[in-house]
Short mmCIF file of N, CA and C in Angstrom, two decimals:
data_model
loop_
_atom_site.label_atom_id
_atom_site.label_comp_id
_atom_site.label_asym_id
_atom_site.label_seq_id
_atom_site.Cartn_x
_atom_site.Cartn_y
_atom_site.Cartn_z
N MET A 1 14.87 -72.11 -15.38
CA MET A 1 15.41 -70.97 -16.09
C MET A 1 14.37 -69.89 -16.30
N ASN A 2 13.15 -70.30 -16.62
CA ASN A 2 12.07 -69.36 -16.85
C ASN A 2 11.73 -68.60 -15.56
N ALA A 3 11.75 -69.29 -14.42
CA ALA A 3 11.46 -68.67 -13.13
C ALA A 3 12.51 -67.61 -12.79
N LYS A 4 13.76 -67.89 -13.15
CA LYS A 4 14.84 -66.94 -12.89
C LYS A 4 14.62 -65.65 -13.69
N LYS A 5 14.24 -65.77 -14.95
CA LYS A 5 13.97 -64.60 -15.79
C LYS A 5 12.79 -63.80 -15.23
N THR A 6 11.78 -64.51 -14.76
CA THR A 6 10.60 -63.85 -14.20
C THR A 6 10.98 -63.05 -12.96
N ARG A 7 11.80 -63.66 -12.08
CA ARG A 7 12.25 -62.95 -10.88
C ARG A 7 13.06 -61.71 -11.22
N LEU A 8 13.95 -61.82 -12.20
CA LEU A 8 14.75 -60.66 -12.62
C LEU A 8 13.87 -59.56 -13.19
N PHE A 9 12.87 -59.96 -13.97
CA PHE A 9 11.95 -59.00 -14.55
C PHE A 9 11.17 -58.27 -13.44
N LEU A 10 10.67 -59.02 -12.46
CA LEU A 10 9.93 -58.41 -11.36
C LEU A 10 10.83 -57.50 -10.52
N LEU A 11 12.07 -57.89 -10.32
CA LEU A 11 13.02 -57.06 -9.59
C LEU A 11 13.26 -55.74 -10.33
N ALA A 12 13.40 -55.81 -11.64
CA ALA A 12 13.59 -54.60 -12.44
C ALA A 12 12.39 -53.67 -12.33
N ILE A 13 11.20 -54.22 -12.34
CA ILE A 13 9.99 -53.40 -12.21
C ILE A 13 9.95 -52.74 -10.83
N LEU A 14 10.24 -53.49 -9.78
CA LEU A 14 10.24 -52.92 -8.43
C LEU A 14 11.27 -51.81 -8.30
N MET A 15 12.44 -51.99 -8.90
CA MET A 15 13.48 -50.97 -8.84
C MET A 15 13.03 -49.71 -9.57
N SER A 16 12.36 -49.85 -10.69
CA SER A 16 11.90 -48.67 -11.42
C SER A 16 10.86 -47.90 -10.62
N PHE A 17 9.98 -48.61 -9.88
CA PHE A 17 9.01 -47.93 -9.02
C PHE A 17 9.73 -47.17 -7.92
N SER A 18 10.77 -47.76 -7.37
CA SER A 18 11.53 -47.11 -6.31
C SER A 18 12.17 -45.82 -6.81
N VAL A 19 12.78 -45.85 -7.99
CA VAL A 19 13.40 -44.65 -8.56
C VAL A 19 12.35 -43.59 -8.82
N THR A 20 11.21 -43.98 -9.39
CA THR A 20 10.13 -43.03 -9.66
C THR A 20 9.62 -42.42 -8.36
N THR A 21 9.43 -43.23 -7.34
CA THR A 21 8.95 -42.74 -6.05
C THR A 21 9.94 -41.77 -5.44
N GLN A 22 11.24 -42.06 -5.52
CA GLN A 22 12.25 -41.15 -4.99
C GLN A 22 12.23 -39.82 -5.72
N ALA A 23 12.09 -39.83 -7.03
CA ALA A 23 12.05 -38.59 -7.82
C ALA A 23 10.81 -37.78 -7.45
N GLN A 24 9.68 -38.45 -7.28
CA GLN A 24 8.46 -37.74 -6.90
C GLN A 24 8.60 -37.15 -5.50
N ALA A 25 9.21 -37.87 -4.58
CA ALA A 25 9.40 -37.36 -3.22
C ALA A 25 10.31 -36.14 -3.23
N ALA A 26 11.37 -36.17 -4.02
CA ALA A 26 12.27 -35.01 -4.11
C ALA A 26 11.54 -33.81 -4.68
N SER A 27 10.73 -34.01 -5.71
CA SER A 27 9.95 -32.91 -6.28
C SER A 27 9.01 -32.33 -5.24
N THR A 28 8.39 -33.20 -4.45
CA THR A 28 7.48 -32.74 -3.40
C THR A 28 8.24 -31.96 -2.34
N ASP A 29 9.44 -32.44 -1.95
CA ASP A 29 10.26 -31.73 -0.96
C ASP A 29 10.54 -30.31 -1.44
N LEU A 30 10.92 -30.17 -2.69
CA LEU A 30 11.25 -28.85 -3.23
C LEU A 30 10.00 -27.99 -3.33
N ASP A 31 8.90 -28.58 -3.73
CA ASP A 31 7.64 -27.85 -3.87
C ASP A 31 7.15 -27.31 -2.52
N GLN A 32 7.37 -28.07 -1.46
CA GLN A 32 6.88 -27.68 -0.14
C GLN A 32 7.87 -26.85 0.66
N ALA A 33 9.11 -26.76 0.21
CA ALA A 33 10.12 -26.01 0.95
C ALA A 33 9.75 -24.53 0.99
N ARG A 34 10.03 -23.90 2.11
CA ARG A 34 9.76 -22.47 2.28
C ARG A 34 11.09 -21.74 2.29
N PHE A 35 11.11 -20.62 1.60
CA PHE A 35 12.29 -19.77 1.53
C PHE A 35 11.87 -18.35 1.89
N SER A 36 12.83 -17.51 2.23
CA SER A 36 12.55 -16.11 2.52
C SER A 36 12.93 -15.26 1.33
N THR A 37 12.15 -14.20 1.11
CA THR A 37 12.54 -13.20 0.13
C THR A 37 13.58 -12.30 0.79
N LEU A 38 14.18 -11.43 0.02
CA LEU A 38 15.15 -10.49 0.59
C LEU A 38 14.48 -9.51 1.55
N SER A 39 13.17 -9.36 1.44
CA SER A 39 12.44 -8.49 2.36
C SER A 39 11.89 -9.26 3.57
N GLY A 40 12.19 -10.56 3.65
CA GLY A 40 11.83 -11.35 4.83
C GLY A 40 10.51 -12.10 4.74
N GLN A 41 9.82 -12.03 3.62
CA GLN A 41 8.56 -12.76 3.48
C GLN A 41 8.83 -14.21 3.11
N SER A 42 7.93 -15.09 3.53
CA SER A 42 8.07 -16.52 3.24
C SER A 42 7.43 -16.84 1.89
N GLN A 43 8.12 -17.64 1.09
CA GLN A 43 7.62 -18.05 -0.23
C GLN A 43 8.01 -19.49 -0.50
N ASN A 44 7.28 -20.10 -1.44
CA ASN A 44 7.70 -21.40 -1.96
C ASN A 44 7.70 -21.32 -3.48
N LEU A 45 8.06 -22.40 -4.12
CA LEU A 45 8.18 -22.40 -5.59
C LEU A 45 6.86 -22.65 -6.30
N ALA A 46 5.80 -22.96 -5.57
CA ALA A 46 4.52 -23.28 -6.18
C ALA A 46 3.96 -22.11 -7.01
N GLN A 47 4.35 -20.89 -6.69
CA GLN A 47 3.85 -19.73 -7.44
C GLN A 47 4.27 -19.76 -8.90
N TRP A 48 5.28 -20.55 -9.24
CA TRP A 48 5.75 -20.64 -10.63
C TRP A 48 5.26 -21.92 -11.31
N ARG A 49 4.34 -22.64 -10.68
CA ARG A 49 3.77 -23.84 -11.29
C ARG A 49 3.14 -23.42 -12.62
N GLY A 50 3.30 -24.25 -13.63
CA GLY A 50 2.82 -23.91 -14.98
C GLY A 50 3.94 -23.36 -15.85
N LYS A 51 5.10 -23.13 -15.23
CA LYS A 51 6.29 -22.69 -15.97
C LYS A 51 7.40 -23.72 -15.77
N VAL A 52 8.32 -23.75 -16.71
CA VAL A 52 9.55 -24.52 -16.50
C VAL A 52 10.40 -23.65 -15.59
N VAL A 53 10.88 -24.21 -14.48
CA VAL A 53 11.61 -23.43 -13.49
C VAL A 53 13.02 -23.98 -13.32
N VAL A 54 14.00 -23.08 -13.47
CA VAL A 54 15.40 -23.40 -13.21
C VAL A 54 15.69 -22.90 -11.80
N VAL A 55 15.95 -23.82 -10.88
CA VAL A 55 16.25 -23.47 -9.49
C VAL A 55 17.75 -23.62 -9.30
N ASN A 56 18.41 -22.50 -9.02
CA ASN A 56 19.86 -22.47 -8.93
C ASN A 56 20.28 -22.15 -7.50
N PHE A 57 20.91 -23.12 -6.82
CA PHE A 57 21.42 -22.92 -5.47
C PHE A 57 22.83 -22.34 -5.58
N TRP A 58 23.11 -21.26 -4.83
CA TRP A 58 24.39 -20.57 -4.98
C TRP A 58 24.75 -19.82 -3.69
N ALA A 59 25.96 -19.26 -3.67
CA ALA A 59 26.40 -18.41 -2.55
C ALA A 59 27.34 -17.34 -3.10
N THR A 60 27.43 -16.22 -2.39
CA THR A 60 28.26 -15.11 -2.85
C THR A 60 29.75 -15.47 -2.88
N TRP A 61 30.17 -16.39 -2.04
CA TRP A 61 31.58 -16.77 -1.97
C TRP A 61 31.96 -17.85 -2.98
N CYS A 62 31.00 -18.31 -3.77
CA CYS A 62 31.21 -19.40 -4.73
C CYS A 62 31.59 -18.81 -6.10
N GLY A 63 32.84 -18.97 -6.50
CA GLY A 63 33.31 -18.43 -7.78
C GLY A 63 32.52 -18.90 -8.99
N PRO A 64 32.33 -20.22 -9.17
CA PRO A 64 31.55 -20.68 -10.32
C PRO A 64 30.11 -20.16 -10.31
N CYS A 65 29.54 -19.98 -9.12
CA CYS A 65 28.18 -19.42 -9.02
C CYS A 65 28.15 -18.02 -9.61
N ARG A 66 29.11 -17.20 -9.21
CA ARG A 66 29.18 -15.82 -9.72
C ARG A 66 29.35 -15.80 -11.22
N GLU A 67 30.15 -16.71 -11.75
CA GLU A 67 30.41 -16.73 -13.19
C GLU A 67 29.18 -17.11 -14.01
N GLU A 68 28.32 -17.98 -13.49
CA GLU A 68 27.17 -18.43 -14.27
C GLU A 68 25.95 -17.53 -14.15
N MET A 69 25.91 -16.66 -13.16
CA MET A 69 24.72 -15.85 -12.93
C MET A 69 24.36 -14.91 -14.08
N PRO A 70 25.29 -14.21 -14.70
CA PRO A 70 24.91 -13.38 -15.86
C PRO A 70 24.30 -14.21 -17.00
N MET A 71 24.80 -15.41 -17.22
CA MET A 71 24.25 -16.29 -18.25
C MET A 71 22.83 -16.71 -17.88
N LEU A 72 22.60 -17.04 -16.62
CA LEU A 72 21.25 -17.39 -16.16
C LEU A 72 20.29 -16.23 -16.39
N ASP A 73 20.75 -15.03 -16.09
CA ASP A 73 19.91 -13.84 -16.27
C ASP A 73 19.59 -13.62 -17.74
N ALA A 74 20.57 -13.80 -18.61
CA ALA A 74 20.36 -13.61 -20.06
C ALA A 74 19.39 -14.66 -20.61
N LEU A 75 19.54 -15.92 -20.19
CA LEU A 75 18.63 -16.96 -20.65
C LEU A 75 17.21 -16.73 -20.14
N ARG A 76 17.10 -16.26 -18.92
CA ARG A 76 15.77 -15.94 -18.39
C ARG A 76 15.08 -14.92 -19.30
N SER A 77 15.81 -13.90 -19.71
CA SER A 77 15.23 -12.89 -20.61
C SER A 77 14.80 -13.51 -21.94
N GLN A 78 15.62 -14.41 -22.47
CA GLN A 78 15.29 -15.07 -23.74
C GLN A 78 14.07 -15.98 -23.62
N TRP A 79 13.91 -16.63 -22.48
CA TRP A 79 12.83 -17.59 -22.29
C TRP A 79 11.55 -16.96 -21.75
N ARG A 80 11.56 -15.69 -21.43
CA ARG A 80 10.44 -15.06 -20.74
C ARG A 80 9.09 -15.34 -21.40
N GLY A 81 8.99 -15.19 -22.70
CA GLY A 81 7.73 -15.40 -23.40
C GLY A 81 7.36 -16.87 -23.58
N ARG A 82 8.22 -17.76 -23.13
CA ARG A 82 8.01 -19.20 -23.32
C ARG A 82 7.67 -19.92 -22.02
N LYS A 83 7.17 -19.19 -21.06
CA LYS A 83 6.76 -19.76 -19.77
C LYS A 83 7.90 -20.49 -19.06
N ALA A 84 8.96 -19.75 -18.82
CA ALA A 84 10.09 -20.28 -18.06
C ALA A 84 10.53 -19.23 -17.04
N GLU A 85 11.11 -19.69 -15.94
CA GLU A 85 11.59 -18.78 -14.91
C GLU A 85 12.88 -19.34 -14.32
N VAL A 86 13.76 -18.44 -13.93
CA VAL A 86 14.97 -18.78 -13.20
C VAL A 86 14.78 -18.24 -11.79
N VAL A 87 15.06 -19.07 -10.79
CA VAL A 87 14.95 -18.66 -9.39
C VAL A 87 16.26 -19.05 -8.70
N GLY A 88 16.89 -18.08 -8.07
CA GLY A 88 18.10 -18.35 -7.31
C GLY A 88 17.75 -18.61 -5.85
N ILE A 89 18.43 -19.58 -5.26
CA ILE A 89 18.30 -19.85 -3.82
C ILE A 89 19.69 -19.60 -3.23
N ALA A 90 19.83 -18.50 -2.51
CA ALA A 90 21.13 -18.10 -1.97
C ALA A 90 21.35 -18.70 -0.59
N LEU A 91 22.54 -19.22 -0.39
CA LEU A 91 22.94 -19.78 0.90
C LEU A 91 23.93 -18.80 1.52
N ASP A 92 23.40 -17.69 1.98
CA ASP A 92 24.25 -16.60 2.46
C ASP A 92 23.42 -15.64 3.29
N GLN A 93 24.07 -14.61 3.81
CA GLN A 93 23.39 -13.59 4.60
C GLN A 93 22.63 -12.62 3.69
N PRO A 94 21.44 -12.17 4.11
CA PRO A 94 20.62 -11.30 3.27
C PRO A 94 21.33 -10.05 2.75
N VAL A 95 22.07 -9.37 3.61
CA VAL A 95 22.74 -8.13 3.17
C VAL A 95 23.78 -8.43 2.10
N GLN A 96 24.54 -9.49 2.30
CA GLN A 96 25.54 -9.87 1.29
C GLN A 96 24.87 -10.24 -0.03
N VAL A 97 23.77 -10.97 0.04
CA VAL A 97 23.06 -11.37 -1.17
C VAL A 97 22.52 -10.15 -1.90
N GLN A 98 21.89 -9.25 -1.16
CA GLN A 98 21.31 -8.06 -1.78
C GLN A 98 22.39 -7.22 -2.47
N ASN A 99 23.50 -6.99 -1.81
CA ASN A 99 24.59 -6.22 -2.41
C ASN A 99 25.14 -6.93 -3.64
N PHE A 100 25.25 -8.24 -3.55
CA PHE A 100 25.81 -9.02 -4.64
C PHE A 100 24.93 -8.99 -5.88
N ILE A 101 23.62 -9.23 -5.73
CA ILE A 101 22.75 -9.23 -6.91
C ILE A 101 22.60 -7.83 -7.49
N ARG A 102 22.70 -6.82 -6.63
CA ARG A 102 22.67 -5.45 -7.14
C ARG A 102 23.92 -5.17 -7.98
N SER A 103 25.08 -5.62 -7.51
CA SER A 103 26.33 -5.36 -8.24
C SER A 103 26.37 -6.09 -9.58
N LEU A 104 25.75 -7.27 -9.65
CA LEU A 104 25.71 -8.03 -10.91
C LEU A 104 24.49 -7.69 -11.77
N ARG A 105 23.59 -6.89 -11.21
CA ARG A 105 22.35 -6.50 -11.90
C ARG A 105 21.51 -7.72 -12.30
N ILE A 106 21.36 -8.62 -11.36
CA ILE A 106 20.57 -9.83 -11.59
C ILE A 106 19.10 -9.47 -11.47
N SER A 107 18.31 -9.85 -12.46
CA SER A 107 16.89 -9.49 -12.46
C SER A 107 15.97 -10.65 -12.08
N TYR A 108 16.49 -11.87 -12.04
CA TYR A 108 15.61 -12.98 -11.69
C TYR A 108 15.38 -13.04 -10.18
N PRO A 109 14.28 -13.66 -9.75
CA PRO A 109 13.98 -13.74 -8.32
C PRO A 109 15.06 -14.51 -7.56
N VAL A 110 15.43 -13.98 -6.42
CA VAL A 110 16.40 -14.64 -5.54
C VAL A 110 15.75 -14.80 -4.17
N LEU A 111 15.75 -16.02 -3.69
CA LEU A 111 15.23 -16.34 -2.37
C LEU A 111 16.39 -16.76 -1.48
N LEU A 112 16.16 -16.75 -0.18
CA LEU A 112 17.21 -17.10 0.78
C LEU A 112 16.97 -18.48 1.37
N GLY A 113 17.98 -19.31 1.30
CA GLY A 113 17.92 -20.61 1.94
C GLY A 113 18.22 -20.47 3.42
N ASP A 114 17.98 -21.53 4.18
CA ASP A 114 18.27 -21.53 5.60
C ASP A 114 19.03 -22.80 5.96
N ALA A 115 19.05 -23.13 7.23
CA ALA A 115 19.81 -24.31 7.69
C ALA A 115 19.29 -25.61 7.07
N ASP A 116 18.02 -25.66 6.68
CA ASP A 116 17.45 -26.87 6.09
C ASP A 116 17.74 -27.00 4.60
N THR A 117 18.27 -25.96 3.99
CA THR A 117 18.47 -25.98 2.54
C THR A 117 19.51 -27.01 2.12
N LEU A 118 20.55 -27.20 2.91
CA LEU A 118 21.56 -28.21 2.58
C LEU A 118 20.94 -29.61 2.60
N THR A 119 20.08 -29.87 3.57
CA THR A 119 19.37 -31.15 3.61
C THR A 119 18.48 -31.31 2.39
N LEU A 120 17.80 -30.24 2.01
CA LEU A 120 16.96 -30.26 0.82
C LEU A 120 17.79 -30.57 -0.42
N MET A 121 18.94 -29.91 -0.56
CA MET A 121 19.81 -30.16 -1.71
C MET A 121 20.22 -31.63 -1.77
N ARG A 122 20.53 -32.20 -0.63
CA ARG A 122 20.91 -33.63 -0.60
C ARG A 122 19.75 -34.51 -1.03
N SER A 123 18.54 -34.17 -0.59
CA SER A 123 17.37 -34.97 -0.98
C SER A 123 17.08 -34.84 -2.47
N LEU A 124 17.56 -33.76 -3.08
CA LEU A 124 17.37 -33.54 -4.52
C LEU A 124 18.44 -34.23 -5.36
N GLY A 125 19.42 -34.85 -4.70
CA GLY A 125 20.45 -35.59 -5.43
C GLY A 125 21.84 -35.02 -5.33
N ASN A 126 22.02 -33.92 -4.62
CA ASN A 126 23.34 -33.31 -4.45
C ASN A 126 23.93 -33.83 -3.13
N LYS A 127 24.44 -35.04 -3.16
CA LYS A 127 24.88 -35.73 -1.94
C LYS A 127 26.01 -35.01 -1.22
N THR A 128 26.87 -34.29 -1.94
CA THR A 128 28.00 -33.60 -1.30
C THR A 128 27.64 -32.20 -0.83
N GLY A 129 26.51 -31.67 -1.28
CA GLY A 129 26.13 -30.31 -0.90
C GLY A 129 26.93 -29.24 -1.61
N GLY A 130 27.58 -29.61 -2.73
CA GLY A 130 28.41 -28.66 -3.47
C GLY A 130 27.61 -27.60 -4.21
N LEU A 131 28.25 -26.48 -4.44
CA LEU A 131 27.65 -25.37 -5.18
C LEU A 131 28.50 -25.05 -6.39
N PRO A 132 27.89 -24.54 -7.44
CA PRO A 132 26.46 -24.37 -7.65
C PRO A 132 25.77 -25.70 -7.92
N PHE A 133 24.48 -25.70 -7.66
CA PHE A 133 23.64 -26.87 -7.90
C PHE A 133 22.34 -26.37 -8.50
N THR A 134 21.93 -26.98 -9.60
CA THR A 134 20.75 -26.51 -10.33
C THR A 134 19.79 -27.66 -10.58
N VAL A 135 18.52 -27.38 -10.37
CA VAL A 135 17.45 -28.33 -10.62
C VAL A 135 16.48 -27.69 -11.60
N VAL A 136 16.06 -28.45 -12.61
CA VAL A 136 15.08 -27.96 -13.58
C VAL A 136 13.77 -28.69 -13.33
N LEU A 137 12.70 -27.91 -13.18
CA LEU A 137 11.36 -28.45 -12.97
C LEU A 137 10.54 -28.23 -14.23
N ASP A 138 9.75 -29.24 -14.61
CA ASP A 138 8.86 -29.04 -15.76
C ASP A 138 7.63 -28.25 -15.29
N ARG A 139 6.68 -28.04 -16.17
CA ARG A 139 5.52 -27.20 -15.86
C ARG A 139 4.62 -27.79 -14.78
N GLN A 140 4.74 -29.09 -14.53
CA GLN A 140 3.97 -29.73 -13.47
C GLN A 140 4.73 -29.77 -12.15
N GLY A 141 5.95 -29.26 -12.13
CA GLY A 141 6.76 -29.25 -10.91
C GLY A 141 7.61 -30.49 -10.73
N LYS A 142 7.68 -31.34 -11.73
CA LYS A 142 8.49 -32.57 -11.66
C LYS A 142 9.94 -32.24 -12.02
N ILE A 143 10.87 -32.81 -11.28
CA ILE A 143 12.29 -32.61 -11.57
C ILE A 143 12.65 -33.35 -12.85
N VAL A 144 13.18 -32.60 -13.82
CA VAL A 144 13.57 -33.21 -15.10
C VAL A 144 15.08 -33.16 -15.32
N ALA A 145 15.80 -32.40 -14.48
CA ALA A 145 17.26 -32.36 -14.61
C ALA A 145 17.87 -31.91 -13.29
N ARG A 146 19.05 -32.47 -13.00
CA ARG A 146 19.88 -32.07 -11.86
C ARG A 146 21.26 -31.81 -12.41
N LEU A 147 21.79 -30.62 -12.17
CA LEU A 147 23.08 -30.24 -12.72
C LEU A 147 23.98 -29.75 -11.59
N THR A 148 25.09 -30.42 -11.38
CA THR A 148 26.02 -30.06 -10.32
C THR A 148 27.24 -29.39 -10.94
N GLY A 149 27.69 -28.32 -10.32
CA GLY A 149 28.84 -27.59 -10.82
C GLY A 149 28.43 -26.45 -11.73
N LYS A 150 29.44 -25.75 -12.23
CA LYS A 150 29.19 -24.58 -13.07
C LYS A 150 28.46 -24.97 -14.35
N LEU A 151 27.39 -24.24 -14.62
CA LEU A 151 26.60 -24.47 -15.82
C LEU A 151 27.26 -23.88 -17.05
N THR A 152 27.02 -24.51 -18.18
CA THR A 152 27.31 -23.87 -19.45
C THR A 152 25.97 -23.56 -20.10
N GLU A 153 25.97 -22.60 -20.99
CA GLU A 153 24.72 -22.27 -21.68
C GLU A 153 24.18 -23.50 -22.41
N GLN A 154 25.07 -24.25 -23.04
CA GLN A 154 24.65 -25.42 -23.80
C GLN A 154 23.98 -26.47 -22.92
N ASN A 155 24.60 -26.81 -21.78
CA ASN A 155 23.98 -27.87 -20.97
C ASN A 155 22.69 -27.41 -20.30
N LEU A 156 22.57 -26.12 -20.01
CA LEU A 156 21.31 -25.63 -19.46
C LEU A 156 20.22 -25.61 -20.53
N ARG A 157 20.55 -25.18 -21.72
CA ARG A 157 19.56 -25.20 -22.81
C ARG A 157 19.08 -26.64 -23.07
N GLN A 158 20.01 -27.59 -23.06
CA GLN A 158 19.63 -28.99 -23.29
C GLN A 158 18.69 -29.51 -22.20
N ALA A 159 18.85 -29.00 -21.00
CA ALA A 159 18.00 -29.44 -19.89
C ALA A 159 16.63 -28.76 -19.90
N VAL A 160 16.57 -27.52 -20.38
CA VAL A 160 15.34 -26.72 -20.28
C VAL A 160 14.50 -26.76 -21.54
N GLU A 161 15.10 -26.53 -22.69
CA GLU A 161 14.33 -26.26 -23.90
C GLU A 161 13.41 -27.39 -24.37
N PRO A 162 13.72 -28.66 -24.13
CA PRO A 162 12.74 -29.70 -24.51
C PRO A 162 11.41 -29.58 -23.74
N HIS A 163 11.42 -28.86 -22.63
CA HIS A 163 10.23 -28.76 -21.78
C HIS A 163 9.46 -27.46 -21.98
N LEU A 164 9.97 -26.59 -22.84
CA LEU A 164 9.28 -25.31 -23.09
C LEU A 164 8.10 -25.49 -24.02
#
């Protein structure tokens, strides 16, 4: 009986290492991913290291994405002095994205995803590739929250504010 408990305990420890390793790998994938700015320059998310970063994957044709963007912009303004940033990753054509963010007056940085972005989203835990999809990174770049579907102010605050 004692040997059985020991085996179960060791199995639980191994499983926890596996989950931790997967989370670290996903954080690394996101950290190393390259995106384009609207002007065509290549960027990654490392420039915001030291801040809590809300990474929001979206598209112009996604209704819930459009609905949550003004709230994301307002929260970014509220969190500005607290070392937080909101970054949008658009899965769309540059001209459409530029016109869209101009019409909504979005002030947070928006980068452009490419063909690999869907694979990246899946590695981050969004197995279906649905939009909107949001990942919250702590100041060290570790993923602390994954939120699928339309955000509410309350659930985003709960994911971000403990890390500010």
